[in-house]
mmCIF file of C-alpha atoms and ligand atoms in Angstrom:
data_model
loop_
_atom_site.group_PDB
_atom_site.id
_atom_site.type_symbol
_atom_site.label_atom_id
_atom_site.label_comp_id
_atom_site.label_asym_id
_atom_site.label_seq_id
_atom_site.Cartn_x
_atom_site.Cartn_y
_atom_site.Cartn_z
ATOM 1 C CA MET A 124 13.728 11.888 16.434
ATOM 2 C CA GLN A 125 13.498 14.071 19.502
ATOM 3 C CA GLY A 126 11.255 17.101 19.362
ATOM 4 C CA ILE A 127 10.424 17.306 15.676
ATOM 5 C CA LYS A 128 6.654 17.407 14.902
ATOM 6 C CA ALA A 129 6.030 17.665 11.250
ATOM 7 C CA ILE A 130 2.407 18.413 12.084
ATOM 8 C CA GLU A 131 0.326 19.148 15.135
ATOM 9 C CA TRP A 132 -3.315 20.092 16.162
ATOM 10 C CA ALA A 133 -3.009 22.956 18.593
ATOM 11 C CA ASN A 134 -5.638 25.525 19.713
ATOM 12 C CA ASP A 135 -8.101 24.439 16.981
ATOM 13 C CA ARG A 136 -5.578 25.097 14.234
ATOM 14 C CA VAL A 137 -2.957 22.873 12.508
ATOM 15 C CA ARG A 138 0.676 23.816 12.936
ATOM 16 C CA LEU A 139 3.047 22.398 10.380
ATOM 17 C CA LEU A 140 6.730 22.659 9.540
ATOM 18 C CA ASP A 141 6.981 24.057 6.021
ATOM 19 C CA GLN A 142 9.373 21.426 4.392
ATOM 20 C CA THR A 143 10.065 23.527 1.333
ATOM 21 C CA ARG A 144 12.181 25.801 3.573
ATOM 22 C CA LEU A 145 14.312 22.926 4.861
ATOM 23 C CA PRO A 146 17.183 22.410 5.627
ATOM 24 C CA HIS A 147 18.012 26.157 5.830
ATOM 25 C CA GLN A 148 15.032 27.532 7.853
ATOM 26 C CA GLU A 149 12.625 25.980 10.396
ATOM 27 C CA VAL A 150 9.368 27.878 9.463
ATOM 28 C CA TYR A 151 6.048 26.781 11.047
ATOM 29 C CA LEU A 152 2.745 27.524 9.295
ATOM 30 C CA GLU A 153 -0.572 27.762 11.073
ATOM 31 C CA LEU A 154 -3.550 26.661 9.051
ATOM 32 C CA ASP A 155 -7.260 27.519 9.806
ATOM 33 C CA ASP A 156 -9.061 25.780 6.879
ATOM 34 C CA HIS A 157 -9.030 22.904 4.346
ATOM 35 C CA LEU A 158 -8.132 25.171 1.462
ATOM 36 C CA GLN A 159 -4.940 26.208 3.075
ATOM 37 C CA MET A 160 -4.291 22.430 3.939
ATOM 38 C CA ALA A 161 -5.032 21.297 0.279
ATOM 39 C CA ALA A 162 -2.554 24.069 -0.969
ATOM 40 C CA ALA A 163 0.084 22.946 1.548
ATOM 41 C CA ILE A 164 -0.313 19.268 0.332
ATOM 42 C CA ARG A 165 -0.156 20.244 -3.270
ATOM 43 C CA GLU A 166 2.855 22.490 -2.877
ATOM 44 C CA MET A 167 4.688 19.846 -0.825
ATOM 45 C CA ARG A 168 4.994 21.934 2.203
ATOM 46 C CA LEU A 169 4.393 18.567 3.814
ATOM 47 C CA ARG A 170 4.756 15.338 1.969
ATOM 48 C CA GLY A 171 5.326 11.592 2.482
ATOM 49 C CA ALA A 172 2.306 9.109 2.121
ATOM 50 C CA PRO A 173 1.424 8.726 5.907
ATOM 51 C CA LEU A 174 1.763 12.411 6.652
ATOM 52 C CA ILE A 175 -0.394 13.390 3.716
ATOM 53 C CA GLY A 176 -3.062 11.118 5.087
ATOM 54 C CA ILE A 177 -2.764 12.682 8.609
ATOM 55 C CA ALA A 178 -2.760 16.202 7.157
ATOM 56 C CA ALA A 179 -5.956 15.458 5.083
ATOM 57 C CA ALA A 180 -7.563 14.200 8.215
ATOM 58 C CA TYR A 181 -6.741 17.389 10.152
ATOM 59 C CA GLY A 182 -7.830 19.383 7.027
ATOM 60 C CA MET A 183 -11.336 17.783 7.231
ATOM 61 C CA ALA A 184 -11.420 18.423 10.953
ATOM 62 C CA LEU A 185 -10.682 22.062 10.478
ATOM 63 C CA ALA A 186 -13.175 22.454 7.660
ATOM 64 C CA ALA A 187 -15.832 20.876 9.650
ATOM 65 C CA ARG A 188 -15.471 23.511 12.371
ATOM 66 C CA HIS A 189 -16.448 26.199 9.871
ATOM 67 C CA ILE A 190 -19.585 24.286 8.676
ATOM 68 C CA GLN A 191 -22.876 25.831 10.012
ATOM 69 C CA ALA A 192 -25.604 23.275 9.566
ATOM 70 C CA SER A 193 -28.934 22.671 11.352
ATOM 71 C CA ASN A 194 -28.915 18.960 10.775
ATOM 72 C CA MET A 195 -26.621 16.051 9.598
ATOM 73 C CA GLN A 196 -27.902 15.979 6.128
ATOM 74 C CA VAL A 197 -26.920 19.544 5.478
ATOM 75 C CA PHE A 198 -23.579 18.914 7.240
ATOM 76 C CA LEU A 199 -22.707 15.943 5.261
ATOM 77 C CA ALA A 200 -23.638 17.775 2.065
ATOM 78 C CA GLN A 201 -21.269 20.558 2.901
ATOM 79 C CA LEU A 202 -18.565 18.179 3.910
ATOM 80 C CA ARG A 203 -18.477 16.268 0.572
ATOM 81 C CA PRO A 204 -16.909 18.854 -1.618
ATOM 82 C CA ILE A 205 -14.306 19.566 1.121
ATOM 83 C CA THR A 206 -13.334 15.852 1.107
ATOM 84 C CA GLU A 207 -13.151 15.935 -2.723
ATOM 85 C CA ALA A 208 -10.864 18.989 -2.706
ATOM 86 C CA LEU A 209 -8.478 17.236 -0.258
ATOM 87 C CA ALA A 210 -8.681 13.908 -2.089
ATOM 88 C CA SER A 211 -7.524 15.524 -5.326
ATOM 89 C CA THR A 212 -4.324 17.051 -4.109
ATOM 90 C CA ARG A 213 -1.953 14.181 -4.747
ATOM 91 C CA PRO A 214 -3.227 11.006 -6.396
ATOM 92 C CA THR A 215 -0.655 8.332 -5.629
ATOM 93 C CA ALA A 216 -0.382 7.932 -1.948
ATOM 94 C CA VAL A 217 -3.332 5.809 -0.932
ATOM 95 C CA ASN A 218 -3.083 6.961 2.594
ATOM 96 C CA LEU A 219 -4.905 10.089 1.674
ATOM 97 C CA SER A 220 -8.129 8.544 0.389
ATOM 98 C CA TRP A 221 -7.805 5.848 3.245
ATOM 99 C CA ALA A 222 -7.804 8.736 5.873
ATOM 100 C CA LEU A 223 -10.591 10.621 4.218
ATOM 101 C CA GLU A 224 -12.828 7.567 4.174
ATOM 102 C CA ARG A 225 -12.173 6.926 7.799
ATOM 103 C CA MET A 226 -13.077 10.534 8.517
ATOM 104 C CA THR A 227 -16.198 10.359 6.381
ATOM 105 C CA LEU A 228 -17.427 7.218 8.168
ATOM 106 C CA VAL A 229 -17.075 9.009 11.560
ATOM 107 C CA ALA A 230 -18.996 11.976 10.261
ATOM 108 C CA GLU A 231 -21.821 9.775 8.955
ATOM 109 C CA ALA A 232 -22.148 8.120 12.273
ATOM 110 C CA ALA A 233 -22.515 11.306 14.297
ATOM 111 C CA ALA A 234 -25.886 12.326 15.767
ATOM 112 C CA ASP A 235 -25.778 16.026 15.053
ATOM 113 C CA PRO A 236 -23.289 18.595 13.671
ATOM 114 C CA GLN A 237 -21.776 19.562 16.827
ATOM 115 C CA VAL A 238 -20.986 16.022 17.743
ATOM 116 C CA ALA A 239 -19.590 15.472 14.295
ATOM 117 C CA GLN A 240 -17.301 18.381 14.670
ATOM 118 C CA GLU A 241 -15.752 16.972 17.827
ATOM 119 C CA ALA A 242 -15.640 13.509 16.554
ATOM 120 C CA LEU A 243 -13.739 14.517 13.408
ATOM 121 C CA VAL A 244 -11.042 16.215 15.563
ATOM 122 C CA ALA A 245 -10.947 13.192 17.819
ATOM 123 C CA GLU A 246 -10.589 10.884 14.728
ATOM 124 C CA ALA A 247 -7.778 12.808 13.189
ATOM 125 C CA LEU A 248 -5.918 12.823 16.245
ATOM 126 C CA ARG A 249 -6.391 8.972 16.517
ATOM 127 C CA ILE A 250 -5.194 8.602 12.886
ATOM 128 C CA HIS A 251 -1.966 10.617 13.783
ATOM 129 C CA GLN A 252 -1.383 8.633 16.973
ATOM 130 C CA GLU A 253 -2.019 5.245 15.440
ATOM 131 C CA ASN A 254 0.550 5.975 12.652
ATOM 132 C CA ALA A 255 3.166 6.853 15.305
ATOM 133 C CA GLU A 256 2.529 3.539 16.939
ATOM 134 C CA ALA A 257 2.620 1.686 13.725
ATOM 135 C CA ASN A 258 5.993 3.341 12.945
ATOM 136 C CA ARG A 259 7.279 2.014 16.325
ATOM 137 C CA ARG A 260 6.182 -1.476 15.589
ATOM 138 C CA LEU A 261 7.416 -1.746 11.978
ATOM 139 C CA SER A 262 10.627 -0.299 12.893
ATOM 140 C CA GLN A 263 11.225 -3.113 15.387
ATOM 141 C CA HIS A 264 10.170 -5.706 12.894
ATOM 142 C CA GLY A 265 12.371 -4.219 10.130
ATOM 143 C CA ALA A 266 15.447 -3.810 12.345
ATOM 144 C CA GLN A 267 15.517 -7.566 12.666
ATOM 145 C CA LEU A 268 16.376 -7.825 8.989
ATOM 146 C CA ILE A 269 19.372 -5.599 9.127
ATOM 147 C CA PRO A 270 22.552 -7.645 9.756
ATOM 148 C CA ALA A 271 25.025 -6.318 12.444
ATOM 149 C CA GLY A 272 27.590 -4.067 11.279
ATOM 150 C CA SER A 273 25.919 -3.140 8.027
ATOM 151 C CA ALA A 274 25.505 -0.115 5.801
ATOM 152 C CA VAL A 275 22.167 0.423 4.058
ATOM 153 C CA LEU A 276 20.897 2.496 1.193
ATOM 154 C CA THR A 277 17.697 4.502 1.261
ATOM 155 C CA HIS A 278 15.837 6.793 -1.063
ATOM 156 C CA CYS A 279 13.708 9.990 -0.641
ATOM 157 C CA ASN A 280 12.634 10.958 2.897
ATOM 158 C CA THR A 281 10.585 8.417 5.032
ATOM 159 C CA GLY A 282 11.184 9.711 8.471
ATOM 160 C CA SER A 283 9.551 12.168 10.914
ATOM 161 C CA LEU A 284 9.012 14.491 8.130
ATOM 162 C CA ALA A 285 6.989 11.895 6.144
ATOM 163 C CA THR A 286 4.870 10.248 8.890
ATOM 164 C CA GLY A 287 3.250 10.896 12.255
ATOM 165 C CA GLY A 288 6.279 9.355 14.141
ATOM 166 C CA SER A 289 9.767 8.094 13.532
ATOM 167 C CA GLY A 290 9.366 7.036 10.116
ATOM 168 C CA THR A 291 9.029 3.832 7.983
ATOM 169 C CA ALA A 292 12.232 3.043 6.094
ATOM 170 C CA LEU A 293 13.921 5.674 8.253
ATOM 171 C CA GLY A 294 12.219 4.383 11.420
ATOM 172 C CA VAL A 295 13.753 0.931 10.703
ATOM 173 C CA ILE A 296 17.131 2.603 10.168
ATOM 174 C CA ARG A 297 16.606 4.555 13.492
ATOM 175 C CA ALA A 298 15.739 1.241 15.298
ATOM 176 C CA ALA A 299 18.721 -0.599 13.728
ATOM 177 C CA TRP A 300 20.971 2.277 14.786
ATOM 178 C CA GLU A 301 19.792 2.271 18.426
ATOM 179 C CA GLN A 302 20.462 -1.547 18.362
ATOM 180 C CA GLY A 303 24.100 -0.837 17.388
ATOM 181 C CA LYS A 304 23.706 -2.706 14.263
ATOM 182 C CA LEU A 305 24.139 -0.007 11.752
ATOM 183 C CA SER A 306 27.492 1.223 10.514
ATOM 184 C CA ARG A 307 26.322 3.960 7.906
ATOM 185 C CA VAL A 308 23.352 5.086 5.859
ATOM 186 C CA TYR A 309 23.770 5.968 2.294
ATOM 187 C CA HIS A 310 20.911 8.191 0.946
ATOM 188 C CA SER A 311 20.213 9.278 -2.541
ATOM 189 C CA GLU A 312 19.641 13.026 -3.192
ATOM 190 C CA THR A 313 16.281 12.196 -4.921
ATOM 191 C CA ARG A 314 15.957 14.520 -7.820
ATOM 192 C CA PRO A 315 14.244 16.766 -8.665
ATOM 193 C CA LEU A 316 12.964 18.124 -5.335
ATOM 194 C CA LEU A 317 15.899 16.604 -3.241
ATOM 195 C CA GLN A 318 14.003 14.969 -0.273
ATOM 196 C CA GLY A 319 17.099 12.922 0.341
ATOM 197 C CA ALA A 320 19.613 15.671 0.261
ATOM 198 C CA ARG A 321 17.410 18.366 2.114
ATOM 199 C CA LEU A 322 15.300 16.302 4.383
ATOM 200 C CA THR A 323 16.782 12.876 5.053
ATOM 201 C CA ALA A 324 20.284 14.415 5.492
ATOM 202 C CA TRP A 325 18.572 16.810 8.054
ATOM 203 C CA GLU A 326 16.928 14.133 9.999
ATOM 204 C CA LEU A 327 20.002 11.796 10.118
ATOM 205 C CA ALA A 328 22.258 14.631 11.197
ATOM 206 C CA ARG A 329 19.957 15.483 14.092
ATOM 207 C CA ASP A 330 20.064 11.880 15.258
ATOM 208 C CA GLY A 331 23.778 11.805 14.884
ATOM 209 C CA ILE A 332 23.567 8.728 12.543
ATOM 210 C CA PRO A 333 26.567 8.366 10.279
ATOM 211 C CA ALA A 334 25.248 9.239 6.783
ATOM 212 C CA THR A 335 26.662 9.702 3.260
ATOM 213 C CA LEU A 336 24.788 11.506 0.430
ATOM 214 C CA ILE A 337 25.180 10.038 -3.044
ATOM 215 C CA ALA A 338 23.783 11.333 -6.473
ATOM 216 C CA ASP A 339 20.869 9.322 -7.492
ATOM 217 C CA ASP A 340 23.068 8.104 -10.515
ATOM 218 C CA ALA A 341 25.752 6.753 -8.067
ATOM 219 C CA ALA A 342 23.725 3.783 -6.676
ATOM 220 C CA GLY A 343 25.038 1.335 -9.266
ATOM 221 C CA PHE A 344 28.553 2.325 -8.452
ATOM 222 C CA LEU A 345 28.107 1.774 -4.805
ATOM 223 C CA MET A 346 26.282 -1.538 -5.317
ATOM 224 C CA ARG A 347 29.105 -2.832 -7.424
ATOM 225 C CA ARG A 348 31.658 -2.235 -4.691
ATOM 226 C CA ARG A 349 31.597 -5.472 -2.845
ATOM 227 C CA ASP A 350 29.961 -5.412 0.572
ATOM 228 C CA ALA A 351 29.454 -1.678 0.486
ATOM 229 C CA ILE A 352 25.730 -2.027 1.477
ATOM 230 C CA ALA A 353 23.870 -4.951 3.155
ATOM 231 C CA CYS A 354 20.285 -3.818 1.869
ATOM 232 C CA VAL A 355 18.284 -1.238 0.286
ATOM 233 C CA ILE A 356 15.321 -0.002 2.257
ATOM 234 C CA VAL A 357 12.557 2.377 0.999
ATOM 235 C CA GLY A 358 9.098 3.457 1.820
ATOM 236 C CA ALA A 359 5.940 3.296 -0.186
ATOM 237 C CA ASP A 360 3.133 5.550 -1.394
ATOM 238 C CA ARG A 361 0.771 2.519 -2.451
ATOM 239 C CA ILE A 362 1.276 -1.255 -2.456
ATOM 240 C CA ALA A 363 -1.100 -3.117 -4.817
ATOM 241 C CA ALA A 364 -2.503 -6.477 -3.815
ATOM 242 C CA ASN A 365 0.025 -8.413 -5.783
ATOM 243 C CA GLY A 366 2.865 -6.556 -3.953
ATOM 244 C CA ASP A 367 3.823 -4.083 -6.644
ATOM 245 C CA VAL A 368 5.103 -0.977 -4.985
ATOM 246 C CA ALA A 369 4.619 2.731 -5.949
ATOM 247 C CA ASN A 370 7.205 4.913 -4.436
ATOM 248 C CA LYS A 371 9.378 7.962 -5.173
ATOM 249 C CA ILE A 372 10.708 8.145 -8.821
ATOM 250 C CA GLY A 373 14.038 6.270 -8.876
ATOM 251 C CA THR A 374 12.914 3.466 -6.604
ATOM 252 C CA TYR A 375 12.364 1.021 -9.502
ATOM 253 C CA THR A 376 15.851 1.682 -10.717
ATOM 254 C CA LEU A 377 17.295 1.017 -7.327
ATOM 255 C CA ALA A 378 15.349 -2.334 -7.167
ATOM 256 C CA VAL A 379 16.619 -3.520 -10.456
ATOM 257 C CA LEU A 380 20.162 -2.753 -9.460
ATOM 258 C CA ALA A 381 19.729 -4.313 -6.207
ATOM 259 C CA SER A 382 18.522 -7.523 -7.829
ATOM 260 C CA GLU A 383 21.504 -7.478 -10.378
ATOM 261 C CA HIS A 384 23.791 -7.280 -7.291
ATOM 262 C CA ALA A 385 21.878 -9.820 -5.078
ATOM 263 C CA ILE A 386 21.272 -7.227 -2.501
ATOM 264 C CA PRO A 387 17.914 -7.551 -0.489
ATOM 265 C CA PHE A 388 15.437 -4.768 -1.442
ATOM 266 C CA TYR A 389 13.034 -4.087 1.484
ATOM 267 C CA VAL A 390 9.926 -1.907 1.513
ATOM 268 C CA ALA A 391 8.682 -0.593 4.827
ATOM 269 C CA ALA A 392 5.038 0.891 5.195
ATOM 270 C CA PRO A 393 2.062 0.825 7.421
ATOM 271 C CA THR A 394 -0.915 -1.413 6.404
ATOM 272 C CA SER A 395 -2.765 1.946 5.533
ATOM 273 C CA THR A 396 -0.425 2.213 2.518
ATOM 274 C CA ILE A 397 -1.618 -1.377 1.275
ATOM 275 C CA ASP A 398 -4.439 -1.008 -1.268
ATOM 276 C CA LEU A 399 -6.106 -4.486 -1.748
ATOM 277 C CA ASN A 400 -8.478 -2.812 -4.101
ATOM 278 C CA THR A 401 -5.754 -2.190 -6.578
ATOM 279 C CA THR A 402 -4.781 -5.493 -8.025
ATOM 280 C CA SER A 403 -1.439 -4.540 -9.664
ATOM 281 C CA GLY A 404 0.938 -1.720 -9.945
ATOM 282 C CA ASP A 405 -0.382 -0.865 -13.493
ATOM 283 C CA GLN A 406 -3.597 0.468 -11.935
ATOM 284 C CA ILE A 407 -1.800 2.901 -9.591
ATOM 285 C CA PRO A 408 -2.205 6.477 -10.677
ATOM 286 C CA ILE A 409 1.100 8.200 -10.992
ATOM 287 C CA GLU A 410 1.307 11.887 -10.239
ATOM 288 C CA GLU A 411 3.050 13.932 -12.883
ATOM 289 C CA ARG A 412 4.498 17.217 -11.644
ATOM 290 C CA SER A 413 5.383 20.363 -13.424
ATOM 291 C CA ALA A 414 8.126 20.498 -16.103
ATOM 292 C CA GLU A 415 9.606 23.505 -14.092
ATOM 293 C CA GLU A 416 10.671 21.217 -11.322
ATOM 294 C CA LEU A 417 13.109 19.698 -13.824
ATOM 295 C CA THR A 418 13.943 22.762 -15.928
ATOM 296 C CA ALA A 419 14.704 25.075 -13.152
ATOM 297 C CA PHE A 420 16.145 24.833 -9.708
ATOM 298 C CA ALA A 421 15.514 27.340 -6.885
ATOM 299 C CA ASP A 422 13.974 29.517 -9.660
ATOM 300 C CA VAL A 423 17.051 29.521 -11.756
ATOM 301 C CA ALA A 424 16.681 27.916 -15.325
ATOM 302 C CA VAL A 425 18.973 24.896 -15.832
ATOM 303 C CA ALA A 426 17.615 23.943 -19.248
ATOM 304 C CA PRO A 427 17.077 26.126 -22.343
ATOM 305 C CA ALA A 428 13.837 27.901 -22.405
ATOM 306 C CA GLY A 429 11.129 25.708 -24.075
ATOM 307 C CA THR A 430 12.807 22.495 -23.089
ATOM 308 C CA GLU A 431 10.043 19.801 -22.891
ATOM 309 C CA ALA A 432 10.288 17.593 -19.672
ATOM 310 C CA LEU A 433 8.566 14.573 -18.269
ATOM 311 C CA ASN A 434 8.360 14.650 -14.494
ATOM 312 C CA PRO A 435 6.586 11.619 -12.939
ATOM 313 C CA ALA A 436 6.815 11.856 -9.161
ATOM 314 C CA PHE A 437 6.754 8.200 -8.593
ATOM 315 C CA ASP A 438 7.333 4.796 -10.270
ATOM 316 C CA VAL A 439 6.137 1.318 -9.803
ATOM 317 C CA THR A 440 8.603 -1.427 -8.639
ATOM 318 C CA PRO A 441 7.111 -4.881 -9.711
ATOM 319 C CA HIS A 442 6.889 -7.319 -6.720
ATOM 320 C CA ARG A 443 9.412 -9.823 -8.029
ATOM 321 C CA TYR A 444 12.074 -7.302 -6.974
ATOM 322 C CA VAL A 445 10.757 -6.856 -3.501
ATOM 323 C CA SER A 446 12.426 -9.139 -1.007
ATOM 324 C CA ALA A 447 10.100 -8.300 1.849
ATOM 325 C CA ILE A 448 7.402 -5.766 2.839
ATOM 326 C CA ILE A 449 7.671 -4.618 6.459
ATOM 327 C CA THR A 450 4.580 -3.521 8.264
ATOM 328 C CA GLU A 451 3.496 -2.950 11.758
ATOM 329 C CA ARG A 452 1.756 -6.346 11.686
ATOM 330 C CA GLY A 453 4.914 -8.106 10.607
ATOM 331 C CA VAL A 454 7.073 -8.868 7.679
ATOM 332 C CA VAL A 455 5.605 -10.408 4.587
ATOM 333 C CA ARG A 456 7.251 -12.035 1.491
ATOM 334 C CA ASP A 457 6.255 -13.305 -1.854
ATOM 335 C CA PRO A 458 3.640 -14.623 -2.873
ATOM 336 C CA TYR A 459 2.233 -11.289 -1.833
ATOM 337 C CA ALA A 460 -1.257 -11.942 -3.367
ATOM 338 C CA LYS A 461 -1.525 -14.354 -0.426
ATOM 339 C CA SER A 462 0.562 -12.796 2.409
ATOM 340 C CA LEU A 463 -0.711 -9.210 2.061
ATOM 341 C CA PRO A 464 -4.495 -10.127 2.448
ATOM 342 C CA GLN A 465 -3.552 -12.273 5.590
ATOM 343 C CA LEU A 466 -2.274 -9.087 7.296
ATOM 344 C CA PHE A 467 -5.936 -7.823 7.221
ATOM 345 C CA GLN A 468 -7.381 -11.178 8.466
ATOM 346 C CA GLN A 469 -5.549 -10.730 11.886
ATOM 347 C CA GLU A 470 -7.640 -9.403 14.675
ATOM 348 C CA GLY A 471 -7.594 -5.859 15.919
ATOM 349 C CA VAL A 472 -8.028 -2.393 14.498
ATOM 350 C CA ARG A 473 -6.308 -1.401 11.308
ATOM 351 C CA HIS A 474 -3.362 0.910 12.084
ATOM 352 C CA ALA A 475 -2.566 4.022 10.062
HETATM 353 O O1 MRU B 582 6.708 13.178 -3.213
HETATM 354 P P1 MRU B 582 6.922 12.736 -1.843
HETATM 355 O O2 MRU B 582 8.029 13.434 -1.187
HETATM 356 O O3 MRU B 582 5.574 12.965 -1.019
HETATM 357 O O4 MRU B 582 7.252 11.260 -1.957
HETATM 358 C C1 MRU B 582 7.501 10.561 -0.762
HETATM 359 C C2 MRU B 582 7.922 9.101 -0.963
HETATM 360 O O5 MRU B 582 7.951 8.630 -1.980
HETATM 361 C C3 MRU B 582 8.040 8.200 0.281
HETATM 362 O O6 MRU B 582 8.994 7.270 0.057
HETATM 363 C C4 MRU B 582 6.732 7.653 0.720
HETATM 364 O O7 MRU B 582 5.769 8.553 0.716
HETATM 365 C C5 MRU B 582 6.866 6.886 1.979
HETATM 366 S S1 MRU B 582 7.013 8.066 3.300
HETATM 367 C C6 MRU B 582 7.028 7.132 4.749
#
């Protein structure tokens, strides 16, 4: 997407697009410290696993600039609670702890606090830039899986508003569109916060990609219509070592439906979303958000007062439903317990 920067380091501050105001208003926020950043992540002013990781890295870089310490021991002691505050904002996306660990290693290697402050800014910028590059590469790999002339179905928002670049699933969709392969994108509204209706629709319209919004519940109807869609393609918040995938609530339903209709189900994610320390999806922490997100919409109640609601933000799709995982290092298939670790045995720096 041309010109949209979901997040940016500028003049020792972080500038970010407030996604809670989209699609109606393009409002940018300027943040100066990690507490503002932690609040922005928690309130979903920015969201999407890779973008959360980038934001947390910038949050640490912001905080480090405010630390006044005479030596590294004091500096690191002050940095620790800051890292913990950022890490606790949203539990499911592993990109968050991945980025914070990378930043911590950089701080620990610094000779003095001033060097550490500068190195942390440089590392956050690197994490951001690497993610943009990973998006580019995985999009090219993924586009090869899309048959010419096809329509695809995607869920949630996985584009420039969720990453440091063109996106994961949406990056693949963009690449397929540029290659003239794509006829249409169906995108689900993604209840309850409507990332599909508000954000994906906004991104696709800006790119001029033909798109059709469906209610989450209409996916089965669409898949039953012969040849309506060639594949489902989604992003991920965490991929366990066995290939189980945590992603936006409703993803599991789509995967089961896709399997029933013999439609390929693809997951696109950078390798920073793969968590080899988590053996299966059962171990992935699932964020539960407030009941009010379901019982009210735009501050108007849609359920009787006192209605109890369960609001998991993510679900886990067992690996048997995942036709392939598309990363910047290539496309892997089942058995994932074998193919995912092989991605990390390749030479080179791990990309965000
Ligand atoms: O709750 P959100 O909006 O942060 O959830 C986002 C998703 O589930 C995305 O599909 C995932 O983070 C991948 S984004 C490239």
